[in-house]
Coordinates of C-alpha atoms in Angstrom, one line a residue:
Chain V
M23 CA 0.0 0.0 0.0
G24 CA 2.8 2.4 0.9
Y25 CA 4.6 1.6 -2.2
F26 CA 1.5 2.1 -4.2
S27 CA 0.7 5.5 -2.8
T28 CA 4.4 6.5 -3.4
L29 CA 4.0 5.6 -7.0
I30 CA 0.9 7.7 -7.2
S31 CA 2.5 10.7 -5.6
I32 CA 5.6 10.5 -7.9
N33 CA 3.4 10.3 -10.9
Y34 CA 1.3 13.2 -9.6
N35 CA 4.4 15.3 -8.9
L36 CA 5.7 14.9 -12.4
V37 CA 2.6 15.3 -14.4
S38 CA 0.0 17.5 -12.8
I39 CA 1.3 19.4 -9.9
D40 CA 1.6 22.7 -11.8
S41 CA -1.7 22.5 -13.6
E42 CA -3.4 21.6 -10.3
K43 CA -1.9 24.5 -8.6
A44 CA -3.0 26.7 -11.4
L45 CA -6.5 25.4 -11.1
L46 CA -6.6 26.1 -7.4
Q47 CA -5.4 29.6 -7.9
G48 CA -8.0 30.1 -10.5
L49 CA -10.7 28.8 -8.2
A50 CA -9.5 31.2 -5.4
S51 CA -9.8 34.1 -7.8
H52 CA -13.2 33.1 -9.1
E53 CA -12.1 32.1 -12.6
N54 CA -14.9 30.5 -14.5
G55 CA -12.5 28.4 -16.6
A56 CA -10.9 26.8 -13.5
I57 CA -14.3 26.1 -12.0
E58 CA -15.5 24.5 -15.2
T59 CA -12.4 22.3 -15.5
I60 CA -12.7 21.0 -12.0
Y61 CA -16.4 20.2 -12.7
R62 CA -15.6 18.4 -15.9
E63 CA -12.9 16.3 -14.3
N64 CA -14.6 15.3 -11.1
Y65 CA -18.3 15.6 -11.3
A66 CA -19.1 12.2 -12.9
T67 CA -17.2 10.3 -10.2
I68 CA -19.0 12.0 -7.4
Q69 CA -22.4 11.6 -8.9
A70 CA -21.7 7.9 -9.5
F71 CA -20.7 7.5 -5.8
I72 CA -23.8 9.3 -4.5
V73 CA -26.3 7.8 -6.8
R74 CA -25.2 4.3 -6.0
N75 CA -25.5 5.1 -2.3
N76 CA -29.1 6.0 -1.9
G77 CA -28.8 9.4 -3.5
F78 CA -30.4 11.2 -6.4
P79 CA -28.5 13.3 -9.0
D80 CA -29.7 16.4 -7.2
D81 CA -28.1 15.3 -4.0
A82 CA -24.8 14.9 -6.0
R83 CA -25.2 18.5 -7.1
D84 CA -25.6 19.9 -3.6
I85 CA -22.8 17.8 -2.2
F86 CA -20.4 18.7 -5.1
Q87 CA -21.2 22.4 -4.6
E88 CA -20.5 22.1 -0.9
A89 CA -17.2 20.4 -1.6
M90 CA -16.3 23.1 -4.1
I91 CA -16.9 25.8 -1.5
I92 CA -14.7 23.9 1.0
L93 CA -12.0 23.6 -1.6
F94 CA -12.4 27.3 -2.5
E95 CA -12.0 28.4 1.1
K96 CA -9.0 26.1 1.5
A97 CA -7.4 27.5 -1.7
K98 CA -8.0 31.0 -0.5
S99 CA -6.4 30.6 2.9
S100 CA -2.8 31.7 3.2
S101 CA -1.7 28.5 5.0
F102 CA -3.0 26.3 2.2
V103 CA -0.6 23.6 1.0
L104 CA -1.5 21.2 -1.7
S105 CA -1.0 17.8 -0.2
C106 CA -3.0 15.6 -2.7
Q107 CA -4.7 15.7 -6.0
I108 CA -7.8 17.8 -6.3
K109 CA -9.6 14.7 -7.4
T110 CA -8.7 12.8 -4.3
Y111 CA -9.5 15.8 -2.1
L112 CA -12.9 16.3 -3.6
Y113 CA -13.8 12.7 -3.4
S114 CA -12.8 12.5 0.2
V115 CA -14.8 15.6 1.1
C116 CA -17.9 14.5 -0.8
R117 CA -17.7 11.0 0.6
R118 CA -17.5 12.4 4.2
L119 CA -20.3 14.9 3.6
W120 CA -22.6 12.2 2.0
L121 CA -21.9 9.7 4.7
K122 CA -22.8 12.3 7.3
K123 CA -26.0 13.1 5.5
L124 CA -26.9 9.4 5.2
Q125 CA -26.4 9.0 9.0
Q126 CA -28.5 12.0 9.7
N127 CA -31.4 10.7 7.5
N128 CA -31.0 7.2 9.0
K129 CA -30.5 5.8 5.6
G130 CA -27.8 3.4 6.7
F131 CA -24.2 3.0 5.7
P132 CA -23.0 2.9 2.2
A133 CA -22.9 -0.5 0.5
F134 CA -20.9 0.9 -2.4
E135 CA -17.5 2.5 -2.3
L136 CA -15.4 3.7 -5.3
L137 CA -11.9 2.4 -5.3
E138 CA -10.5 5.8 -4.9
E139 CA -7.8 7.0 -2.6
T140 CA -9.0 9.1 0.2
V141 CA -7.3 11.6 2.5
S142 CA -8.4 12.8 5.9
V143 CA -10.6 15.9 5.6
E144 CA -12.0 16.0 9.1
E145 CA -10.2 19.2 10.0
D146 CA -11.4 21.0 7.0
L147 CA -14.9 19.9 7.6
E148 CA -15.0 20.9 11.2
G149 CA -14.7 24.6 10.5
H150 CA -16.8 24.3 7.5
E151 CA -20.0 23.5 9.3
Q152 CA -19.7 26.6 11.5
R153 CA -18.9 28.8 8.5
D154 CA -21.8 27.3 6.7
N155 CA -24.1 28.2 9.5
D156 CA -22.7 31.8 9.7
F157 CA -23.2 32.1 5.9
R158 CA -26.9 31.3 6.3
L159 CA -27.3 33.7 9.2
M160 CA -25.6 36.4 7.2
E161 CA -27.8 35.7 4.2
Q162 CA -31.0 35.9 6.4
A163 CA -29.7 39.1 8.0
L164 CA -29.1 40.7 4.6
M165 CA -32.5 39.7 3.4
Q166 CA -34.1 41.2 6.4
L167 CA -32.0 44.4 6.0
G168 CA -33.6 45.0 2.6
Q169 CA -32.7 47.5 -0.1
P170 CA -31.0 49.9 -0.6
C171 CA -28.9 48.9 2.5
Q172 CA -28.1 45.4 1.1
G173 CA -27.0 46.9 -2.2
I174 CA -24.8 49.5 -0.6
L175 CA -23.1 47.0 1.7
E176 CA -22.5 44.5 -1.1
A177 CA -21.1 47.3 -3.4
C178 CA -18.8 48.4 -0.7
Y179 CA -17.6 45.2 1.0
V180 CA -18.0 42.5 -1.7
Q181 CA -17.5 44.4 -5.0
K182 CA -15.1 46.8 -3.2
K183 CA -16.4 49.9 -4.9
S184 CA -15.2 53.3 -3.8
M185 CA -17.5 55.7 -1.9
P186 CA -17.9 58.2 -4.8
E187 CA -18.9 55.3 -7.1
I188 CA -21.5 54.0 -4.6
A189 CA -22.8 57.6 -4.1
E190 CA -23.4 57.8 -7.8
A191 CA -24.9 54.4 -8.2
F192 CA -27.3 54.8 -5.3
G193 CA -28.2 58.5 -5.9
Y194 CA -26.5 60.2 -3.0
T195 CA -25.4 63.8 -3.4
N196 CA -21.8 63.1 -2.2
A197 CA -19.5 60.3 -1.0
D198 CA -19.8 61.5 2.7
N199 CA -23.6 61.1 2.6
A200 CA -23.2 57.7 1.1
K201 CA -20.6 56.8 3.8
T202 CA -22.9 57.9 6.6
Q203 CA -25.7 55.8 5.0
K204 CA -23.3 52.8 4.7
Y205 CA -22.4 52.9 8.4
K206 CA -26.0 53.1 9.4
C207 CA -26.8 50.1 7.3
L208 CA -23.8 48.2 8.6
M209 CA -24.8 48.8 12.2
R210 CA -28.4 47.7 11.5
L211 CA -27.1 44.6 9.8
K212 CA -24.8 43.8 12.7
K213 CA -27.7 44.2 15.1
I214 CA -29.9 41.8 13.1
F215 CA -27.0 39.3 12.6
F216 CA -26.1 39.1 16.2
A217 CA -29.7 38.9 17.3
Q218 CA -30.2 35.9 15.1
Y219 CA -26.9 34.5 16.2
R220 CA -28.0 34.6 19.9
K221 CA -31.4 33.1 18.9
G222 CA -29.6 30.3 17.1
D223 CA -27.5 29.5 20.2
Chain Y
M269 CA -21.9 59.9 15.5
E270 CA -18.9 58.7 17.6
D271 CA -19.8 55.1 16.5
T272 CA -19.6 56.1 12.9
L273 CA -16.2 57.7 13.4
L274 CA -15.0 54.6 15.2
L275 CA -16.3 52.3 12.4
D276 CA -14.6 54.5 9.8
A277 CA -11.4 54.3 11.8
I278 CA -11.6 50.6 12.0
E279 CA -12.1 50.3 8.3
R280 CA -9.3 52.5 7.5
Y281 CA -7.1 50.6 9.9
R282 CA -8.1 47.4 8.3
S283 CA -7.4 48.5 4.8
G284 CA -4.1 50.2 5.7
D285 CA -5.3 53.7 4.8
M286 CA -4.0 55.2 8.1
S287 CA -0.8 57.1 8.5
A288 CA 1.8 55.9 11.0
R289 CA 0.7 58.5 13.5
E290 CA -2.9 57.6 13.3
I291 CA -2.1 53.9 13.7
A292 CA -0.1 54.6 16.8
Y293 CA -3.0 56.7 18.2
F294 CA -5.5 54.0 17.3
E295 CA -3.5 51.2 19.0
E296 CA -3.0 53.3 22.0
L297 CA -6.7 53.9 22.2
R298 CA -7.4 50.2 22.0
K299 CA -4.8 49.4 24.7
N300 CA -6.3 51.9 27.2
D301 CA -9.9 51.1 26.6
P302 CA -10.7 47.4 26.6
E303 CA -14.3 48.2 25.7
I304 CA -13.2 49.9 22.5
D305 CA -10.8 47.1 21.8
Q306 CA -13.6 44.6 22.1
L307 CA -15.7 46.6 19.8
V308 CA -12.8 46.8 17.3
V309 CA -12.1 43.0 17.4
N310 CA -15.8 42.3 17.1
H311 CA -16.4 44.6 14.2
M312 CA -13.4 43.4 12.3
A313 CA -14.6 39.8 12.6
F314 CA -18.0 40.9 11.4
L315 CA -16.6 42.7 8.4
H316 CA -14.6 39.5 7.6
Q317 CA -17.8 37.6 7.9
L318 CA -19.6 40.0 5.5
E319 CA -16.8 39.8 3.0
Q320 CA -16.7 36.0 3.2
H321 CA -20.3 35.9 2.7
G322 CA -20.0 38.0 -0.4
E323 CA -17.3 35.8 -1.8
R324 CA -19.1 32.7 -1.1
A325 CA -22.3 34.1 -2.6
A326 CA -20.4 35.0 -5.7
L327 CA -18.8 31.6 -5.9
K328 CA -22.2 29.9 -5.5
Q329 CA -23.5 32.0 -8.4
Q330 CA -20.5 30.9 -10.5
L331 CA -21.0 27.3 -9.6
N332 CA -24.7 27.5 -10.6
E333 CA -23.7 29.1 -13.8
T334 CA -21.1 26.5 -14.5
E335 CA -23.5 23.7 -13.7
H336 CA -26.1 25.2 -16.0
R337 CA -23.6 25.5 -18.8
L338 CA -22.2 22.0 -18.5
A339 CA -25.7 20.5 -18.1
G340 CA -26.5 22.2 -21.4
E341 CA -23.5 20.6 -23.0
G342 CA -24.5 17.2 -21.5
V343 CA -21.4 16.9 -19.4
L344 CA -23.4 16.9 -16.1
F345 CA -26.6 15.0 -15.4
N346 CA -26.4 13.3 -18.8
E347 CA -28.0 10.1 -19.8
K348 CA -25.0 8.0 -19.0
T349 CA -24.3 9.2 -15.5
K350 CA -28.0 9.4 -14.8
G351 CA -29.4 6.3 -16.5
R352 CA -27.0 3.6 -15.6
P353 CA -27.4 3.4 -11.9
A354 CA -31.1 4.2 -12.0
I355 CA -32.1 0.7 -11.1
V356 CA -29.6 0.6 -8.3
Y357 CA -30.8 3.8 -6.7
L358 CA -34.5 2.9 -7.3
W359 CA -33.8 -0.3 -5.6
T360 CA -31.9 1.1 -2.7
R361 CA -34.5 3.9 -2.3
Y362 CA -37.6 1.8 -2.5
R363 CA -36.3 -1.5 -1.1
K364 CA -38.4 -1.1 2.1
I365 CA -41.5 -0.6 0.1
I366 CA -40.6 -3.5 -2.2
G367 CA -40.0 -5.6 0.9
V368 CA -43.4 -4.8 2.3
A369 CA -45.0 -5.5 -1.1
A370 CA -43.2 -8.8 -1.3
A371 CA -44.3 -9.7 2.2
I372 CA -47.9 -8.9 1.3
A373 CA -47.6 -10.9 -1.9
G374 CA -46.2 -13.8 0.1
L375 CA -49.0 -13.7 2.6
V376 CA -51.6 -13.6 -0.2
S377 CA -50.1 -16.5 -2.0
I378 CA -49.9 -18.6 1.2
A379 CA -53.5 -17.7 2.0
T380 CA -54.6 -18.6 -1.5
A381 CA -52.6 -21.8 -1.4
S382 CA -54.1 -22.9 1.9
F383 CA -57.6 -21.9 0.8
V384 CA -57.2 -23.8 -2.4
S385 CA -55.8 -26.9 -0.7
R386 CA -58.5 -26.8 1.9
Y387 CA -61.3 -26.8 -0.6
S388 CA -59.8 -29.1 -3.1
S389 CA -58.9 -31.8 -0.5
E390 CA -62.4 -33.2 -0.7
K391 CA -62.0 -33.7 -4.4
K392 CA -58.7 -35.5 -4.1
V393 CA -60.1 -38.7 -5.7
D394 CA -60.1 -36.8 -9.0
E395 CA -56.4 -36.5 -8.9
I396 CA -56.1 -40.2 -9.3
Q397 CA -56.2 -41.4 -12.8
P398 CA -57.1 -44.9 -13.8
L399 CA -54.7 -46.0 -16.4
V400 CA -57.2 -47.1 -19.0
D401 CA -56.8 -45.5 -22.4
R402 CA -60.3 -44.5 -23.3
K403 CA -59.2 -42.1 -26.0
I404 CA -58.3 -44.6 -28.5
N405 CA -57.4 -42.8 -31.6
A406 CA -60.1 -42.6 -34.3
V407 CA -57.4 -43.0 -36.8
T408 CA -56.2 -46.2 -35.2
S409 CA -59.6 -47.7 -35.2
R410 CA -60.2 -46.6 -38.7
L411 CA -56.9 -48.3 -39.6
Q412 CA -58.1 -51.4 -38.0
Q413 CA -61.3 -51.3 -40.0
L414 CA -59.3 -50.9 -43.2
E415 CA -57.1 -53.8 -42.2
T416 CA -60.1 -55.9 -41.6
Q417 CA -61.5 -55.0 -45.0
V418 CA -58.3 -55.8 -46.6
N419 CA -58.2 -59.1 -44.7
S420 CA -61.7 -60.0 -45.8
S421 CA -61.0 -59.1 -49.4
T422 CA -57.9 -61.2 -49.4
E423 CA -59.9 -63.9 -47.8
T424 CA -61.7 -64.4 -51.1
V425 CA -58.4 -64.9 -52.7
N426 CA -56.8 -66.9 -49.9
K427 CA -59.1 -68.8 -47.7
T428 CA -56.4 -69.8 -45.3
T429 CA -56.0 -66.2 -43.9
K430 CA -57.3 -66.1 -40.4
K431 CA -60.3 -63.9 -40.0
K432 CA -60.2 -61.1 -37.4
P433 CA -63.4 -60.0 -35.9
V434 CA -64.6 -56.5 -36.9
F435 CA -64.3 -54.7 -33.6
E436 CA -64.2 -51.1 -32.7
A437 CA -62.7 -50.7 -29.2
N438 CA -63.3 -47.6 -27.1
F439 CA -60.9 -48.5 -24.4
R440 CA -57.5 -50.2 -24.1
A441 CA -55.7 -51.5 -21.0
T442 CA -53.6 -54.4 -20.0
G443 CA -54.2 -57.8 -18.5
F444 CA -52.1 -61.0 -18.0
L445 CA -52.7 -64.6 -17.5
I446 CA -53.0 -66.1 -14.1
D447 CA -53.9 -69.5 -15.3
G448 CA -52.7 -71.0 -18.5
S449 CA -56.1 -72.3 -19.3
G450 CA -57.2 -68.8 -20.3
Y451 CA -57.9 -66.8 -17.1
L452 CA -56.5 -63.2 -16.9
V453 CA -56.4 -60.6 -14.3
T454 CA -56.9 -56.9 -14.9
N455 CA -58.5 -54.0 -13.1
A456 CA -62.2 -53.9 -12.3
H457 CA -62.3 -50.3 -13.6
V458 CA -61.0 -51.5 -17.0
I459 CA -64.0 -53.5 -17.8
D460 CA -66.6 -51.2 -16.3
N461 CA -69.7 -51.1 -18.5
A462 CA -67.9 -53.1 -21.2
R463 CA -70.3 -55.0 -23.4
N464 CA -67.7 -56.8 -25.4
I465 CA -64.2 -57.6 -24.4
I466 CA -61.3 -58.7 -26.6
V467 CA -57.8 -59.6 -25.5
E468 CA -54.9 -59.4 -27.9
N469 CA -51.5 -60.8 -27.5
K470 CA -48.2 -59.4 -28.6
K471 CA -48.5 -61.3 -32.0
G472 CA -51.7 -59.5 -32.7
E473 CA -53.9 -62.6 -32.1
Q474 CA -57.3 -61.5 -30.8
F475 CA -59.5 -63.6 -28.6
T476 CA -62.9 -62.8 -27.2
A477 CA -63.2 -62.9 -23.5
E478 CA -65.8 -62.4 -20.8
A479 CA -65.6 -61.0 -17.3
L480 CA -66.0 -63.7 -14.7
Y481 CA -65.8 -61.5 -11.8
A482 CA -65.2 -57.9 -11.0
D483 CA -64.4 -56.8 -7.4
K484 CA -64.8 -53.0 -7.1
P485 CA -63.3 -52.6 -3.6
S486 CA -60.0 -54.4 -4.6
D487 CA -60.3 -53.1 -8.2
L488 CA -59.5 -56.5 -9.6
A489 CA -61.3 -58.4 -12.3
I490 CA -60.9 -61.9 -13.6
L491 CA -61.4 -62.5 -17.3
K492 CA -61.9 -65.8 -19.1
I493 CA -60.9 -66.2 -22.7
T494 CA -63.9 -67.8 -24.4
D495 CA -62.4 -68.0 -27.9
T496 CA -62.1 -71.5 -29.1
S497 CA -58.9 -70.6 -31.0
F498 CA -57.1 -70.0 -27.8
R499 CA -54.6 -72.7 -27.0
K500 CA -53.8 -73.4 -23.4
V501 CA -50.5 -72.6 -21.9
N502 CA -49.1 -75.3 -19.8
E503 CA -46.9 -73.4 -17.5
L504 CA -46.8 -69.7 -16.8
P505 CA -43.2 -68.5 -16.0
Y506 CA -44.1 -66.3 -13.0
V507 CA -45.5 -66.7 -9.6
F508 CA -47.6 -64.4 -7.4
S509 CA -45.9 -63.0 -4.3
K510 CA -47.8 -63.3 -1.0
N511 CA -45.4 -61.1 0.8
T512 CA -45.1 -57.3 1.0
S513 CA -42.3 -55.9 -1.0
E514 CA -39.6 -53.8 0.6
L515 CA -39.0 -50.1 -0.3
G516 CA -36.6 -49.6 -3.0
E517 CA -37.2 -53.0 -4.6
H518 CA -36.5 -52.8 -8.3
I519 CA -39.6 -53.6 -10.4
Y520 CA -40.7 -53.5 -14.0
T521 CA -44.0 -53.7 -15.9
L522 CA -45.2 -54.6 -19.4
G523 CA -48.3 -53.0 -20.7
Y524 CA -50.2 -51.5 -23.7
P525 CA -50.2 -47.7 -23.4
R526 CA -49.8 -48.0 -27.1
E527 CA -50.9 -50.6 -29.7
E528 CA -47.5 -52.1 -29.0
I529 CA -46.2 -53.7 -25.8
V530 CA -44.2 -51.2 -23.7
Y531 CA -41.6 -52.0 -21.0
S532 CA -41.1 -49.6 -18.0
E533 CA -39.1 -50.0 -14.9
G534 CA -38.9 -48.4 -11.5
Y535 CA -38.9 -49.1 -7.8
V536 CA -41.3 -49.5 -4.8
S537 CA -41.7 -46.1 -3.2
A538 CA -44.1 -46.9 -0.4
Q539 CA -45.9 -49.8 1.1
S540 CA -49.2 -48.1 1.1
G541 CA -51.1 -46.5 -1.8
Y542 CA -53.3 -43.5 -2.2
F543 CA -54.4 -42.1 1.1
G544 CA -52.6 -44.9 3.0
D545 CA -54.5 -47.6 1.2
T546 CA -52.6 -50.8 2.5
A547 CA -54.0 -52.9 -0.4
E548 CA -51.7 -51.0 -2.7
Y549 CA -48.1 -50.0 -3.2
Q550 CA -46.9 -46.7 -4.4
V551 CA -44.4 -47.3 -7.1
S552 CA -42.3 -45.0 -9.1
M553 CA -42.2 -45.6 -12.8
S554 CA -43.3 -44.1 -16.0
V555 CA -46.8 -45.4 -16.9
N556 CA -49.6 -44.0 -19.1
P557 CA -53.2 -44.7 -19.8
G558 CA -53.3 -48.2 -21.1
N559 CA -50.9 -49.6 -18.4
S560 CA -53.8 -50.4 -16.1
G561 CA -53.9 -54.1 -15.3
G562 CA -50.2 -54.7 -16.1
P563 CA -48.1 -57.0 -13.9
V564 CA -45.5 -55.4 -11.6
I565 CA -42.7 -57.9 -11.5
N566 CA -39.7 -57.9 -9.2
R567 CA -36.2 -59.1 -9.8
A568 CA -37.0 -62.6 -8.6
G569 CA -39.6 -62.9 -11.3
E570 CA -42.5 -62.6 -8.8
V571 CA -45.6 -60.6 -9.6
I572 CA -45.9 -58.3 -6.7
G573 CA -48.7 -56.2 -8.0
I574 CA -51.0 -54.9 -10.7
I575 CA -50.8 -51.4 -12.0
S576 CA -54.0 -49.5 -11.3
S577 CA -53.7 -45.7 -11.2
R578 CA -51.4 -42.8 -11.0
E579 CA -51.5 -39.4 -9.4
T580 CA -52.1 -36.8 -12.1
N581 CA -50.5 -33.9 -10.5
A582 CA -47.3 -35.6 -9.5
D583 CA -44.6 -37.2 -11.5
G584 CA -44.0 -40.9 -11.3
V585 CA -46.5 -41.5 -8.4
V586 CA -48.2 -44.7 -9.5
F587 CA -50.3 -47.1 -7.5
A588 CA -50.3 -50.9 -7.9
I589 CA -52.6 -53.3 -6.2
K590 CA -50.7 -55.8 -4.1
S591 CA -50.7 -59.3 -5.7
K592 CA -51.8 -61.0 -2.5
N593 CA -55.2 -59.5 -3.1
I594 CA -55.5 -61.8 -6.1
Y595 CA -55.6 -64.7 -3.7
S596 CA -58.4 -63.2 -1.7
V597 CA -60.3 -62.5 -4.9
L598 CA -59.9 -66.0 -6.2
R599 CA -61.2 -67.4 -2.9
Q600 CA -64.5 -65.6 -3.5
L601 CA -64.8 -67.3 -6.9
D602 CA -66.6 -70.6 -7.5
D603 CA -64.5 -73.6 -6.9
S604 CA -65.8 -75.1 -10.1
M605 CA -63.7 -72.7 -12.1
N606 CA -60.7 -74.3 -10.7
I607 CA -58.3 -71.5 -11.3
K608 CA -54.8 -72.4 -10.3
L609 CA -52.2 -69.8 -9.8
P610 CA -48.8 -70.7 -11.2
T611 CA -46.4 -72.2 -8.7
V612 CA -43.1 -72.5 -10.6
N613 CA -41.1 -69.5 -11.1
S614 CA -38.9 -70.0 -14.2
L615 CA -38.0 -66.3 -14.4
K616 CA -35.9 -66.4 -11.3
G617 CA -32.2 -65.7 -11.8
I618 CA -32.3 -65.0 -15.5
D619 CA -31.3 -61.8 -17.2
R620 CA -34.0 -59.2 -17.7
M621 CA -33.5 -59.1 -21.5
Q622 CA -34.2 -62.9 -21.7
E623 CA -36.9 -62.6 -19.1
I624 CA -39.1 -60.2 -21.1
P625 CA -39.5 -62.4 -24.2
R626 CA -40.6 -65.3 -22.0
L627 CA -43.1 -63.0 -20.2
E628 CA -44.6 -60.9 -22.9
D629 CA -46.6 -63.7 -24.5
Y630 CA -48.7 -63.8 -21.4
V631 CA -49.4 -60.1 -21.2
Y632 CA -52.5 -59.1 -23.2
M633 CA -54.0 -56.0 -24.4
V634 CA -57.5 -55.8 -23.1
K635 CA -59.9 -53.9 -25.4
G636 CA -63.6 -53.5 -25.4
N637 CA -66.6 -51.4 -26.1

């Protein structure tokens, strides 16, 4: 087994390490091409695994998206080191996520396993659940916040637009007015978010 | 208003827009006022959260778009990835329901089976088939008529040809001699309602016969050949067993399921017959309508029984009347008939292939109408 995995890693080092790195960088910077390539190379395997283990193709879609988000967050973090192939990583994550879902739904353990190498992804998944929860809370808070606040905050913090640009887009007379409005919105959002957060606890 | 100023300061601090002096002042402020420091940490985390949310929302958007595009190209959710495991996931998904359905189906079939067997048990007699061939082929009898016509026409040319009686049989079974002077045994059900009886040997010689005695309970009948052309046989080669045969004893029979004599062999399966009838054996052999009344002979050349019936819905379940019943039947007959069962067994110890030619002359086809 050790010999076998050594062979794989040698092969991997020689052939695809650069292209895989490039793919991950592309993913981290939201490049459509990189995302598409990862989908093309891995989606069918994941779907086969899930569909043969009590799942529908739609389940495969959700699980794969979740795995892509985890990979994306991993790729973005500064401490990220590529320790295995993207293929292996995605399969390991999807497998773990799906097994967890099966257990939650009491659908039993999988009868079917692909003969794929897996790596330990527990650490990555631990933080993921919390982040996923936060993401949903933020989404709800933003929805509750409503327009134009939501738009202003997204323009500022997500699209990183400058205050004069925002003032123009949202019809404020000057950047300072827009800024004042932005902070009001931000404080309201914070209030809603933490209120929900406490409710959730 | 102070809040807004602080938020602005935090943001400028985060994005590195502050001058060195401002940074020093800001950090000093945080150090001296834990409350402000807490607020700063809190707000920075919140901003990070907000930014992450934005990123993730953007990524989700991208993933959806990619999926949509690839689905359009047939790369995702195409027939191959979707269709192949369909049965597998249908099975895994619905196996509980399938299980329940199968259980119900099982119960229904068991209930039906028990219902059917309960109500059909009273009619079980119908499952027994007497082995008389009452469906003698119209073609066969027509052939016989033609043969007779030909015979009678040649008679005018050649007077020496023996005349066969014109006879249209509607049943056919088997019988065999128990006394060389022309007494045969067969089944009582064979000659039921028969007006005329004819026996025919392997050579095709026909003799008229009459029923001397028919005993319905034991299903045995004694026939007497009345034809004057019949020549007596001095000694029959077989004897009649008075004992009960053991299970597994090898046996054979000769009979007329066809117009030609047919050999069949098997073994004794049970010492009682249908519904535990101790007057019969259950034997396993292949017999057909027409075999009724045939002798069941063991290896020692003893007649152990007379074929009578078979179970229609089971294979190779045949019933044979035990030969000791012949003795009790004969006791009921008039002494004047003086029927003597053979006492010398000349079949004993000889090869089956040589045994049959010596035996088949005494096994007759019993026909009638």
